[in-house]
PDB file of C-alpha atoms in Angstrom:
ATOM      1  CA  MET A 786    -108.621 -44.738-205.712  1.00 38.00           C
ATOM      2  CA  THR A 787    -109.159 -41.033-206.223  1.00 40.00           C
ATOM      3  CA  ALA A 788    -107.209 -38.974-208.683  1.00 38.00           C
ATOM      4  CA  ALA A 789    -105.488 -37.250-205.788  1.00 39.00           C
ATOM      5  CA  THR A 790    -104.163 -40.563-204.560  1.00 39.00           C
ATOM      6  CA  MET A 791    -103.116 -41.843-207.962  1.00 37.00           C
ATOM      7  CA  SER A 792    -101.311 -38.706-209.105  1.00 40.00           C
ATOM      8  CA  PRO A 793     -97.568 -38.635-208.531  1.00 42.00           C
ATOM      9  CA  ALA A 794     -96.028 -36.377-205.932  1.00 50.00           C
ATOM     10  CA  LEU A 795     -94.705 -33.002-206.987  1.00 55.00           C
ATOM     11  CA  SER A 796     -90.991 -32.713-207.559  1.00 60.00           C
ATOM     12  CA  ALA A 797     -88.878 -30.868-204.999  1.00 64.00           C
ATOM     13  CA  PRO A 798     -88.506 -27.716-207.185  1.00 68.00           C
ATOM     14  CA  ALA A 799     -92.262 -27.668-207.777  1.00 66.00           C
ATOM     15  CA  LYS A 800     -92.943 -27.946-204.050  1.00 68.00           C
ATOM     16  CA  LEU A 801     -90.544 -25.098-203.349  1.00 75.00           C
ATOM     17  CA  ALA A 802     -92.216 -22.989-206.037  1.00 76.00           C
ATOM     18  CA  VAL A 803     -95.678 -23.616-204.571  1.00 72.00           C
ATOM     19  CA  ALA A 804     -94.425 -22.844-201.060  1.00 75.00           C
ATOM     20  CA  ALA A 805     -92.791 -19.609-202.295  1.00 80.00           C
ATOM     21  CA  VAL A 806     -95.978 -18.491-204.046  1.00 81.00           C
ATOM     22  CA  VAL A 807     -98.120 -19.224-200.971  1.00 78.00           C
ATOM     23  CA  ALA A 808     -95.664 -17.412-198.692  1.00 81.00           C
ATOM     24  CA  ALA A 809     -95.596 -14.380-200.980  1.00 84.00           C
ATOM     25  CA  LEU A 810     -99.404 -14.276-201.110  1.00 84.00           C
ATOM     26  CA  LEU A 811     -99.679 -14.505-197.330  1.00 84.00           C
ATOM     27  CA  VAL A 812     -97.164 -11.688-196.845  1.00 84.00           C
ATOM     28  CA  ALA A 813     -98.767  -9.359-199.398  1.00 84.00           C
ATOM     29  CA  ALA A 814    -102.469 -10.178-198.823  1.00 83.00           C
ATOM     30  CA  PRO A 815    -103.182  -7.822-195.863  1.00 85.00           C
ATOM     31  CA  PHE A 816    -102.130  -4.831-197.985  1.00 86.00           C
ATOM     32  CA  GLY A 817    -104.894  -5.572-200.489  1.00 81.00           C
ATOM     33  CA  PHE A 818    -107.632  -7.081-198.315  1.00 83.00           C
ATOM     34  CA  TYR A 819    -109.094  -6.454-194.889  1.00 86.00           C
ATOM     35  CA  PRO A 820    -106.788  -8.314-192.438  1.00 90.00           C
ATOM     36  CA  VAL A 821    -109.630  -9.497-190.167  1.00 92.00           C
ATOM     37  CA  LEU A 822    -111.398 -11.118-193.134  1.00 92.00           C
ATOM     38  CA  LEU A 823    -108.169 -12.841-194.153  1.00 93.00           C
ATOM     39  CA  MET A 824    -107.664 -14.092-190.600  1.00 94.00           C
ATOM     40  CA  LYS A 825    -111.177 -15.524-190.621  1.00 95.00           C
ATOM     41  CA  VAL A 826    -110.371 -17.305-193.878  1.00 94.00           C
ATOM     42  CA  MET A 827    -107.191 -18.803-192.385  1.00 94.00           C
ATOM     43  CA  CYS A 828    -108.964 -19.963-189.224  1.00 95.00           C
ATOM     44  CA  PHE A 829    -111.637 -21.773-191.225  1.00 96.00           C
ATOM     45  CA  ALA A 830    -109.057 -23.022-193.721  1.00 95.00           C
ATOM     46  CA  LEU A 831    -107.120 -24.689-190.901  1.00 96.00           C
ATOM     47  CA  PHE A 832    -110.394 -26.070-189.536  1.00 96.00           C
ATOM     48  CA  ALA A 833    -111.276 -27.547-192.939  1.00 95.00           C
ATOM     49  CA  CYS A 834    -107.786 -28.996-193.467  1.00 95.00           C
ATOM     50  CA  ALA A 835    -107.965 -30.601-190.018  1.00 95.00           C
ATOM     51  CA  PHE A 836    -111.390 -32.060-190.780  1.00 95.00           C
ATOM     52  CA  ASN A 837    -110.116 -33.397-194.119  1.00 94.00           C
ATOM     53  CA  LEU A 838    -107.757 -35.766-192.291  1.00 93.00           C
ATOM     54  CA  LEU A 839    -110.757 -37.975-191.503  1.00 93.00           C
ATOM     55  CA  PRO A 840    -112.838 -38.271-194.711  1.00 92.00           C
ATOM     56  CA  GLY A 841    -110.007 -37.443-197.105  1.00 89.00           C
ATOM     57  CA  TYR A 842    -107.399 -39.860-195.777  1.00 91.00           C
ATOM     58  CA  ALA A 843    -109.014 -42.200-193.242  1.00 89.00           C
ATOM     59  CA  GLY A 844    -112.407 -42.573-194.938  1.00 88.00           C
ATOM     60  CA  LEU A 845    -114.324 -41.393-191.845  1.00 91.00           C
ATOM     61  CA  LEU A 846    -117.051 -38.777-192.383  1.00 91.00           C
ATOM     62  CA  SER A 847    -117.654 -36.807-189.195  1.00 91.00           C
ATOM     63  CA  PHE A 848    -120.702 -34.586-188.666  1.00 92.00           C
ATOM     64  CA  GLY A 849    -119.579 -33.438-185.234  1.00 91.00           C
ATOM     65  CA  HIS A 850    -116.391 -31.427-185.685  1.00 94.00           C
ATOM     66  CA  ALA A 851    -118.073 -28.272-184.395  1.00 94.00           C
ATOM     67  CA  MET A 852    -117.678 -29.588-180.841  1.00 95.00           C
ATOM     68  CA  PHE A 853    -113.879 -29.494-181.167  1.00 96.00           C
ATOM     69  CA  PHE A 854    -113.802 -26.135-182.920  1.00 96.00           C
ATOM     70  CA  GLY A 855    -116.330 -24.499-180.601  1.00 94.00           C
ATOM     71  CA  GLY A 856    -115.279 -26.314-177.442  1.00 95.00           C
ATOM     72  CA  ALA A 857    -111.709 -25.117-177.859  1.00 96.00           C
ATOM     73  CA  SER A 858    -112.926 -21.560-178.465  1.00 96.00           C
ATOM     74  CA  TYR A 859    -114.881 -21.592-175.192  1.00 96.00           C
ATOM     75  CA  ILE A 860    -111.929 -22.928-173.198  1.00 95.00           C
ATOM     76  CA  CYS A 861    -109.522 -20.457-174.819  1.00 95.00           C
ATOM     77  CA  ALA A 862    -111.860 -17.519-174.147  1.00 95.00           C
ATOM     78  CA  HIS A 863    -112.496 -18.600-170.542  1.00 94.00           C
ATOM     79  CA  THR A 864    -108.773 -19.122-169.901  1.00 94.00           C
ATOM     80  CA  MET A 865    -107.894 -15.683-171.188  1.00 93.00           C
ATOM     81  CA  LYS A 866    -110.793 -13.543-169.956  1.00 92.00           C
ATOM     82  CA  VAL A 867    -111.879 -15.163-166.689  1.00 91.00           C
ATOM     83  CA  MET A 868    -108.638 -16.757-165.529  1.00 92.00           C
ATOM     84  CA  GLY A 869    -106.444 -13.936-166.856  1.00 88.00           C
ATOM     85  CA  PHE A 870    -103.866 -16.059-168.659  1.00 93.00           C
ATOM     86  CA  PRO A 871    -101.926 -14.759-171.712  1.00 92.00           C
ATOM     87  CA  PRO A 872    -102.941 -15.701-175.271  1.00 93.00           C
ATOM     88  CA  GLU A 873    -100.385 -18.504-175.642  1.00 94.00           C
ATOM     89  CA  ALA A 874    -101.880 -20.208-172.562  1.00 94.00           C
ATOM     90  CA  GLY A 875    -105.371 -19.791-174.026  1.00 94.00           C
ATOM     91  CA  LEU A 876    -104.302 -21.353-177.318  1.00 95.00           C
ATOM     92  CA  LEU A 877    -102.655 -24.291-175.551  1.00 96.00           C
ATOM     93  CA  ALA A 878    -105.623 -24.815-173.206  1.00 96.00           C
ATOM     94  CA  GLY A 879    -108.159 -24.776-176.034  1.00 95.00           C
ATOM     95  CA  THR A 880    -106.084 -27.099-178.212  1.00 96.00           C
ATOM     96  CA  ALA A 881    -105.443 -29.522-175.324  1.00 96.00           C
ATOM     97  CA  PHE A 882    -109.152 -29.598-174.479  1.00 96.00           C
ATOM     98  CA  ALA A 883    -110.015 -30.408-178.100  1.00 96.00           C
ATOM     99  CA  ALA A 884    -107.452 -33.234-178.068  1.00 97.00           C
ATOM    100  CA  LEU A 885    -108.941 -34.689-174.875  1.00 97.00           C
ATOM    101  CA  LEU A 886    -112.481 -34.340-176.197  1.00 96.00           C
ATOM    102  CA  GLY A 887    -111.371 -35.960-179.453  1.00 95.00           C
ATOM    103  CA  LEU A 888    -109.912 -38.895-177.544  1.00 96.00           C
ATOM    104  CA  VAL A 889    -113.189 -39.499-175.688  1.00 95.00           C
ATOM    105  CA  ALA A 890    -115.457 -38.935-178.705  1.00 94.00           C
ATOM    106  CA  GLY A 891    -113.188 -40.936-181.001  1.00 93.00           C
ATOM    107  CA  ALA A 892    -113.066 -43.915-178.638  1.00 93.00           C
ATOM    108  CA  LEU A 893    -116.866 -44.051-178.846  1.00 93.00           C
ATOM    109  CA  ALA A 894    -117.303 -43.226-182.532  1.00 92.00           C
ATOM    110  CA  ILE A 895    -114.734 -45.523-184.176  1.00 89.00           C
ATOM    111  CA  ARG A 896    -116.705 -48.542-182.997  1.00 85.00           C
ATOM    112  CA  ARG A 897    -119.069 -47.810-185.892  1.00 86.00           C
ATOM    113  CA  GLU A 898    -118.544 -47.334-189.630  1.00 84.00           C
ATOM    114  CA  GLY A 899    -120.121 -45.377-192.467  1.00 84.00           C
ATOM    115  CA  ILE A 900    -123.347 -43.534-191.749  1.00 89.00           C
ATOM    116  CA  TYR A 901    -123.426 -44.931-188.213  1.00 91.00           C
ATOM    117  CA  PHE A 902    -120.070 -43.292-187.477  1.00 92.00           C
ATOM    118  CA  ALA A 903    -121.392 -39.993-188.856  1.00 92.00           C
ATOM    119  CA  MET A 904    -124.561 -40.192-186.762  1.00 93.00           C
ATOM    120  CA  VAL A 905    -122.629 -40.981-183.576  1.00 94.00           C
ATOM    121  CA  THR A 906    -120.400 -37.927-184.085  1.00 94.00           C
ATOM    122  CA  LEU A 907    -123.463 -35.774-184.783  1.00 94.00           C
ATOM    123  CA  ALA A 908    -125.196 -37.026-181.636  1.00 94.00           C
ATOM    124  CA  LEU A 909    -122.120 -36.354-179.497  1.00 95.00           C
ATOM    125  CA  ALA A 910    -121.789 -32.863-180.973  1.00 94.00           C
ATOM    126  CA  GLN A 911    -125.448 -32.075-180.214  1.00 95.00           C
ATOM    127  CA  MET A 912    -125.000 -33.280-176.641  1.00 94.00           C
ATOM    128  CA  PHE A 913    -121.996 -30.988-176.313  1.00 95.00           C
ATOM    129  CA  TYR A 914    -123.989 -28.094-177.800  1.00 95.00           C
ATOM    130  CA  PHE A 915    -126.693 -28.442-175.133  1.00 94.00           C
ATOM    131  CA  PHE A 916    -123.992 -28.672-172.478  1.00 94.00           C
ATOM    132  CA  CYS A 917    -122.538 -25.365-173.697  1.00 93.00           C
ATOM    133  CA  LEU A 918    -126.031 -23.863-173.727  1.00 91.00           C
ATOM    134  CA  GLN A 919    -126.583 -24.728-170.051  1.00 91.00           C
ATOM    135  CA  ALA A 920    -123.069 -24.510-168.560  1.00 89.00           C
ATOM    136  CA  PRO A 921    -122.579 -21.390-166.375  1.00 89.00           C
ATOM    137  CA  PHE A 922    -119.089 -20.536-167.641  1.00 90.00           C
ATOM    138  CA  THR A 923    -120.251 -20.217-171.287  1.00 91.00           C
ATOM    139  CA  ASN A 924    -122.842 -17.496-170.492  1.00 88.00           C
ATOM    140  CA  GLY A 925    -125.476 -19.314-172.519  1.00 86.00           C
ATOM    141  CA  GLU A 926    -126.682 -17.478-175.615  1.00 87.00           C
ATOM    142  CA  ASP A 927    -124.526 -14.442-174.794  1.00 88.00           C
ATOM    143  CA  GLY A 928    -121.279 -16.387-175.093  1.00 90.00           C
ATOM    144  CA  ILE A 929    -117.946 -15.130-173.799  1.00 92.00           C
ATOM    145  CA  GLN A 930    -117.428 -11.650-175.222  1.00 91.00           C
ATOM    146  CA  GLY A 931    -114.766  -8.983-175.014  1.00 89.00           C
ATOM    147  CA  VAL A 932    -111.759 -11.285-174.759  1.00 90.00           C
ATOM    148  CA  GLU A 933    -108.618  -9.160-174.644  1.00 90.00           C
ATOM    149  CA  ARG A 934    -106.033 -10.202-177.204  1.00 88.00           C
ATOM    150  CA  GLY A 935    -103.149  -9.334-174.909  1.00 86.00           C
ATOM    151  CA  THR A 936     -99.463  -9.810-175.649  1.00 87.00           C
ATOM    152  CA  LEU A 937     -98.088 -13.038-177.084  1.00 88.00           C
ATOM    153  CA  LEU A 938     -95.067 -14.366-175.165  1.00 86.00           C
ATOM    154  CA  GLY A 939     -94.867 -10.994-173.454  1.00 82.00           C
ATOM    155  CA  LEU A 940     -93.360  -9.489-176.624  1.00 85.00           C
ATOM    156  CA  ILE A 941     -95.876  -9.357-179.496  1.00 86.00           C
ATOM    157  CA  ASP A 942     -98.777  -6.927-179.133  1.00 87.00           C
ATOM    158  CA  LEU A 943    -101.823  -8.630-180.648  1.00 88.00           C
ATOM    159  CA  THR A 944    -104.084  -5.570-180.431  1.00 89.00           C
ATOM    160  CA  ASP A 945    -102.761  -4.473-183.827  1.00 89.00           C
ATOM    161  CA  ASP A 946    -104.646  -6.263-186.627  1.00 89.00           C
ATOM    162  CA  LEU A 947    -101.635  -6.459-188.934  1.00 91.00           C
ATOM    163  CA  THR A 948     -99.437  -7.980-186.228  1.00 91.00           C
ATOM    164  CA  LEU A 949    -102.149 -10.468-185.321  1.00 93.00           C
ATOM    165  CA  TYR A 950    -102.559 -11.331-189.002  1.00 93.00           C
ATOM    166  CA  TYR A 951     -98.966 -12.526-189.282  1.00 93.00           C
ATOM    167  CA  VAL A 952     -99.284 -14.515-186.037  1.00 94.00           C
ATOM    168  CA  VAL A 953    -102.404 -16.224-187.409  1.00 94.00           C
ATOM    169  CA  ALA A 954    -100.587 -16.821-190.712  1.00 94.00           C
ATOM    170  CA  VAL A 955     -97.734 -18.561-188.871  1.00 94.00           C
ATOM    171  CA  ILE A 956    -100.242 -20.749-186.992  1.00 95.00           C
ATOM    172  CA  PHE A 957    -102.032 -21.585-190.246  1.00 94.00           C
ATOM    173  CA  VAL A 958     -98.831 -22.466-192.108  1.00 93.00           C
ATOM    174  CA  ALA A 959     -97.566 -24.564-189.193  1.00 94.00           C
ATOM    175  CA  GLY A 960    -100.875 -26.431-189.002  1.00 94.00           C
ATOM    176  CA  VAL A 961    -100.971 -27.172-192.734  1.00 93.00           C
ATOM    177  CA  ALA A 962     -97.294 -28.202-192.690  1.00 92.00           C
ATOM    178  CA  LEU A 963     -98.048 -30.654-189.876  1.00 94.00           C
ATOM    179  CA  ILE A 964    -100.979 -32.079-191.837  1.00 94.00           C
ATOM    180  CA  HIS A 965     -98.743 -32.439-194.901  1.00 92.00           C
ATOM    181  CA  ARG A 966     -96.173 -34.301-192.801  1.00 93.00           C
ATOM    182  CA  ILE A 967     -98.829 -36.584-191.312  1.00 94.00           C
ATOM    183  CA  VAL A 968    -100.310 -37.419-194.704  1.00 93.00           C
ATOM    184  CA  HIS A 969     -96.952 -38.197-196.299  1.00 91.00           C
ATOM    185  CA  SER A 970     -95.619 -40.238-193.384  1.00 93.00           C
ATOM    186  CA  PRO A 971     -95.889 -44.049-193.016  1.00 92.00           C
ATOM    187  CA  PHE A 972     -98.813 -43.358-190.688  1.00 94.00           C
ATOM    188  CA  GLY A 973    -100.573 -41.489-193.482  1.00 91.00           C
ATOM    189  CA  GLN A 974     -99.959 -44.338-195.907  1.00 93.00           C
ATOM    190  CA  VAL A 975    -101.593 -46.754-193.482  1.00 93.00           C
ATOM    191  CA  LEU A 976    -104.595 -44.420-193.220  1.00 92.00           C
ATOM    192  CA  ARG A 977    -104.954 -44.489-196.991  1.00 92.00           C
ATOM    193  CA  ALA A 978    -104.724 -48.266-196.974  1.00 91.00           C
ATOM    194  CA  ILE A 979    -107.507 -48.397-194.381  1.00 90.00           C
ATOM    195  CA  ARG A 980    -109.642 -46.058-196.470  1.00 90.00           C
ATOM    196  CA  GLU A 981    -109.152 -48.061-199.652  1.00 89.00           C
ATOM    197  CA  ASN A 982    -109.452 -51.592-198.240  1.00 87.00           C
ATOM    198  CA  GLU A 983    -109.905 -51.961-194.498  1.00 87.00           C
ATOM    199  CA  PRO A 984    -110.154 -55.790-194.443  1.00 89.00           C
ATOM    200  CA  ARG A 985    -106.846 -56.048-196.283  1.00 90.00           C
ATOM    201  CA  ALA A 986    -105.206 -53.628-193.809  1.00 89.00           C
ATOM    202  CA  ILE A 987    -106.460 -55.826-190.964  1.00 90.00           C
ATOM    203  CA  SER A 988    -105.098 -58.938-192.680  1.00 89.00           C
ATOM    204  CA  LEU A 989    -101.687 -57.266-192.914  1.00 87.00           C
ATOM    205  CA  GLY A 990    -101.627 -56.956-189.132  1.00 87.00           C
ATOM    206  CA  TYR A 991    -102.465 -53.273-188.644  1.00 89.00           C
ATOM    207  CA  SER A 992    -104.512 -52.278-185.616  1.00 89.00           C
ATOM    208  CA  VAL A 993    -107.098 -50.397-187.633  1.00 91.00           C
ATOM    209  CA  ASP A 994    -109.054 -48.991-184.687  1.00 91.00           C
ATOM    210  CA  ARG A 995    -105.891 -47.580-183.146  1.00 93.00           C
ATOM    211  CA  TYR A 996    -104.930 -45.809-186.372  1.00 94.00           C
ATOM    212  CA  LYS A 997    -108.447 -44.421-186.725  1.00 94.00           C
ATOM    213  CA  LEU A 998    -108.409 -43.156-183.154  1.00 95.00           C
ATOM    214  CA  VAL A 999    -105.047 -41.418-183.597  1.00 95.00           C
ATOM    215  CA  ALA A1000    -106.299 -39.787-186.813  1.00 95.00           C
ATOM    216  CA  PHE A1001    -109.470 -38.687-185.030  1.00 96.00           C
ATOM    217  CA  VAL A1002    -107.506 -37.129-182.156  1.00 96.00           C
ATOM    218  CA  LEU A1003    -105.098 -35.355-184.517  1.00 96.00           C
ATOM    219  CA  SER A1004    -108.008 -33.960-186.518  1.00 96.00           C
ATOM    220  CA  ALA A1005    -109.792 -32.807-183.347  1.00 96.00           C
ATOM    221  CA  THR A1006    -106.609 -31.214-181.985  1.00 96.00           C
ATOM    222  CA  LEU A1007    -105.966 -29.142-185.101  1.00 96.00           C
ATOM    223  CA  ALA A1008    -109.646 -28.189-185.283  1.00 96.00           C
ATOM    224  CA  GLY A1009    -109.308 -26.992-181.682  1.00 96.00           C
ATOM    225  CA  LEU A1010    -106.253 -24.932-182.631  1.00 96.00           C
ATOM    226  CA  ALA A1011    -108.339 -23.275-185.359  1.00 96.00           C
ATOM    227  CA  GLY A1012    -111.157 -22.545-182.910  1.00 95.00           C
ATOM    228  CA  SER A1013    -108.768 -21.104-180.320  1.00 95.00           C
ATOM    229  CA  THR A1014    -107.133 -18.899-182.950  1.00 95.00           C
ATOM    230  CA  LYS A1015    -110.553 -17.596-183.985  1.00 95.00           C
ATOM    231  CA  VAL A1016    -111.045 -16.331-180.415  1.00 94.00           C
ATOM    232  CA  LEU A1017    -107.959 -14.117-180.783  1.00 93.00           C
ATOM    233  CA  VAL A1018    -109.335 -12.696-184.016  1.00 93.00           C
ATOM    234  CA  PHE A1019    -112.947 -11.988-183.016  1.00 93.00           C
ATOM    235  CA  GLN A1020    -112.470 -11.808-179.227  1.00 91.00           C
ATOM    236  CA  LEU A1021    -115.494 -13.984-178.473  1.00 91.00           C
ATOM    237  CA  ALA A1022    -116.760 -17.552-178.251  1.00 92.00           C
ATOM    238  CA  SER A1023    -120.413 -18.240-179.007  1.00 91.00           C
ATOM    239  CA  LEU A1024    -122.941 -21.031-179.511  1.00 92.00           C
ATOM    240  CA  THR A1025    -122.585 -20.594-183.274  1.00 91.00           C
ATOM    241  CA  ASP A1026    -119.170 -22.257-183.008  1.00 92.00           C
ATOM    242  CA  VAL A1027    -120.648 -25.468-181.540  1.00 93.00           C
ATOM    243  CA  TYR A1028    -123.933 -25.605-183.469  1.00 91.00           C
ATOM    244  CA  TRP A1029    -124.497 -28.418-185.973  1.00 90.00           C
ATOM    245  CA  THR A1030    -124.465 -25.985-188.912  1.00 89.00           C
ATOM    246  CA  MET A1031    -120.766 -25.370-188.242  1.00 92.00           C
ATOM    247  CA  SER A1032    -120.112 -29.083-188.775  1.00 92.00           C
ATOM    248  CA  GLY A1033    -122.077 -28.941-192.022  1.00 89.00           C
ATOM    249  CA  GLU A1034    -120.196 -25.852-193.147  1.00 90.00           C
ATOM    250  CA  VAL A1035    -116.785 -27.482-192.788  1.00 93.00           C
ATOM    251  CA  VAL A1036    -118.025 -30.478-194.797  1.00 92.00           C
ATOM    252  CA  LEU A1037    -119.140 -28.063-197.532  1.00 89.00           C
ATOM    253  CA  MET A1038    -115.759 -26.293-197.511  1.00 91.00           C
ATOM    254  CA  THR A1039    -113.888 -29.573-197.835  1.00 92.00           C
ATOM    255  CA  ILE A1040    -116.009 -30.910-200.689  1.00 90.00           C
ATOM    256  CA  VAL A1041    -115.950 -27.630-202.627  1.00 89.00           C
ATOM    257  CA  GLY A1042    -112.162 -27.341-202.338  1.00 89.00           C
ATOM    258  CA  GLY A1043    -111.318 -30.977-202.888  1.00 87.00           C
ATOM    259  CA  MET A1044    -111.441 -33.827-200.414  1.00 88.00           C
ATOM    260  CA  GLY A1045    -108.232 -35.808-200.092  1.00 86.00           C
ATOM    261  CA  THR A1046    -105.980 -32.907-201.106  1.00 88.00           C
ATOM    262  CA  ILE A1047    -103.759 -30.827-198.835  1.00 88.00           C
ATOM    263  CA  LEU A1048    -104.782 -27.322-199.921  1.00 87.00           C
ATOM    264  CA  GLY A1049    -108.228 -28.155-201.307  1.00 89.00           C
ATOM    265  CA  PRO A1050    -110.117 -27.588-198.030  1.00 92.00           C
ATOM    266  CA  ALA A1051    -108.297 -24.260-197.563  1.00 92.00           C
ATOM    267  CA  VAL A1052    -109.421 -23.146-201.030  1.00 92.00           C
ATOM    268  CA  GLY A1053    -112.964 -24.272-200.247  1.00 91.00           C
ATOM    269  CA  ALA A1054    -112.904 -22.343-196.975  1.00 93.00           C
ATOM    270  CA  ALA A1055    -111.731 -19.209-198.793  1.00 92.00           C
ATOM    271  CA  VAL A1056    -114.554 -19.547-201.331  1.00 90.00           C
ATOM    272  CA  ILE A1057    -117.271 -20.019-198.697  1.00 90.00           C
ATOM    273  CA  VAL A1058    -116.035 -17.306-196.308  1.00 91.00           C
ATOM    274  CA  MET A1059    -115.538 -14.760-199.096  1.00 89.00           C
ATOM    275  CA  MET A1060    -118.987 -15.589-200.415  1.00 86.00           C
ATOM    276  CA  GLN A1061    -120.543 -15.046-196.995  1.00 84.00           C
ATOM    277  CA  ASN A1062    -118.761 -11.712-196.699  1.00 84.00           C
ATOM    278  CA  TYR A1063    -119.331 -10.222-200.149  1.00 81.00           C
ATOM    279  CA  LEU A1064    -122.860 -11.595-200.601  1.00 80.00           C
ATOM    280  CA  ALA A1065    -124.035 -10.591-197.127  1.00 75.00           C
ATOM    281  CA  SER A1066    -126.427  -8.051-198.654  1.00 75.00           C
ATOM    282  CA  PHE A1067    -128.470 -10.938-200.082  1.00 74.00           C
ATOM    283  CA  GLY A1068    -129.409 -12.025-196.548  1.00 72.00           C
ATOM    284  CA  GLU A1069    -130.708 -15.588-196.282  1.00 74.00           C
ATOM    285  CA  TRP A1070    -130.264 -16.058-200.029  1.00 77.00           C
ATOM    286  CA  VAL A1071    -126.577 -16.664-199.337  1.00 77.00           C
ATOM    287  CA  LEU A1072    -127.542 -20.111-198.027  1.00 78.00           C
ATOM    288  CA  VAL A1073    -129.430 -20.809-201.261  1.00 83.00           C
ATOM    289  CA  ILE A1074    -126.424 -19.740-203.323  1.00 80.00           C
ATOM    290  CA  GLN A1075    -124.150 -21.966-201.216  1.00 76.00           C
ATOM    291  CA  GLY A1076    -126.538 -24.869-201.745  1.00 80.00           C
ATOM    292  CA  CYS A1077    -126.499 -24.329-205.498  1.00 82.00           C
ATOM    293  CA  ILE A1078    -122.688 -24.251-205.533  1.00 77.00           C
ATOM    294  CA  PHE A1079    -122.605 -27.450-203.478  1.00 77.00           C
ATOM    295  CA  VAL A1080    -124.944 -29.202-205.944  1.00 82.00           C
ATOM    296  CA  LEU A1081    -122.881 -27.917-208.878  1.00 79.00           C
ATOM    297  CA  VAL A1082    -119.609 -29.139-207.377  1.00 75.00           C
ATOM    298  CA  VAL A1083    -121.008 -32.563-206.492  1.00 74.00           C
ATOM    299  CA  SER A1084    -122.595 -32.945-209.955  1.00 80.00           C
ATOM    300  CA  VAL A1085    -119.923 -31.484-212.246  1.00 78.00           C
ATOM    301  CA  PHE A1086    -116.677 -31.035-210.278  1.00 77.00           C
ATOM    302  CA  ARG A1087    -116.805 -34.153-208.167  1.00 78.00           C
ATOM    303  CA  ARG A1088    -113.169 -33.888-207.096  1.00 82.00           C
ATOM    304  CA  GLY A1089    -113.572 -30.293-205.941  1.00 83.00           C
ATOM    305  CA  ILE A1090    -111.677 -27.245-207.203  1.00 85.00           C
ATOM    306  CA  VAL A1091    -108.134 -28.403-206.382  1.00 85.00           C
ATOM    307  CA  GLY A1092    -108.978 -32.036-207.146  1.00 83.00           C
ATOM    308  CA  GLU A1093    -110.141 -31.144-210.659  1.00 82.00           C
ATOM    309  CA  ILE A1094    -107.035 -29.034-211.256  1.00 83.00           C
ATOM    310  CA  LYS A1095    -104.817 -31.950-210.202  1.00 82.00           C
ATOM    311  CA  ALA A1096    -106.798 -34.355-212.388  1.00 80.00           C
ATOM    312  CA  ALA A1097    -106.493 -32.022-215.400  1.00 80.00           C
ATOM    313  CA  ALA A1098    -102.738 -31.720-214.839  1.00 79.00           C
ATOM    314  CA  GLU A1099    -102.462 -35.496-214.626  1.00 80.00           C
ATOM    315  CA  ARG A1100    -104.371 -35.937-217.901  1.00 82.00           C
ATOM    316  CA  ARG A1101    -102.109 -33.413-219.633  1.00 84.00           C
ATOM    317  CA  ARG A1102     -99.037 -35.221-218.236  1.00 81.00           C
ATOM    318  CA  ALA A1103    -100.391 -38.533-219.536  1.00 81.00           C
ATOM    319  CA  ARG A1104    -101.026 -37.091-223.015  1.00 83.00           C
ATOM    320  CA  ARG A1105     -97.495 -35.712-223.170  1.00 82.00           C
ATOM    321  CA  ALA A1106     -96.070 -39.065-222.106  1.00 79.00           C
ATOM    322  CA  GLY A1107     -98.185 -40.786-224.759  1.00 68.00           C
TER     323      GLY A1107
END
């Protein structure tokens, strides 16, 4: 078991304190940082948290999550710009498409385990990338640009960055809260049992493939929600969103932040996105710096940033008890 699994749950007052701190930071952040950058961080944070459901709790490493993130962004952009639907319809359409795509891809991928599962997801994602490259509605390498943000529910004007920021923040918080509920439900406990000892879970009568498929679809759906939200922020959908490097990037975010933790992937996403933004002047050297950080984390901080913090807190708690 990992340290994240073995450590006891936070007490109710501690959870409320953490929630209050996060809420206060989200409310105050746009007054100290560029709102569009913060929205990008939240979109990728939700993407990473959604991805973490598979390797962090079900023990399934996917290399193809870009197809859900990017596929949803294309559908959302097409729904809003070409079909003329409002933003809430675009978000729902993109998220529903990601769920459907996750159901199909998951039904094929869960038949394999380990590296074979990862390679199947990568192959499916590459097939989807070439589909997006050739499909007429995606506009090929140009992508779908100039998507109007519109008015949410006919009441909230999303053209204002600050207003859109708080809408994205609500989506992010709701997504993370849903992931927290999934992980701490009986369903989440079964996923952990499958990750730790799949043969034993089978012997106890659990339909392991069904649980894996549901986890895969949930992860794909939330990744699609993140991709659809990104369309509202940047007003475009492009091939970058479905390329294999996007799948690799979300793996990096999750490992840096802490796999198997709730907020770890969000922290990892913030680190990577901020690094890309503030080190942009270094050009291609940013990739080298990211690679060095990845090697450092894997070698020294194997639990990730949040994972190491939780492990240190657990050691201090154990020393006090001793």
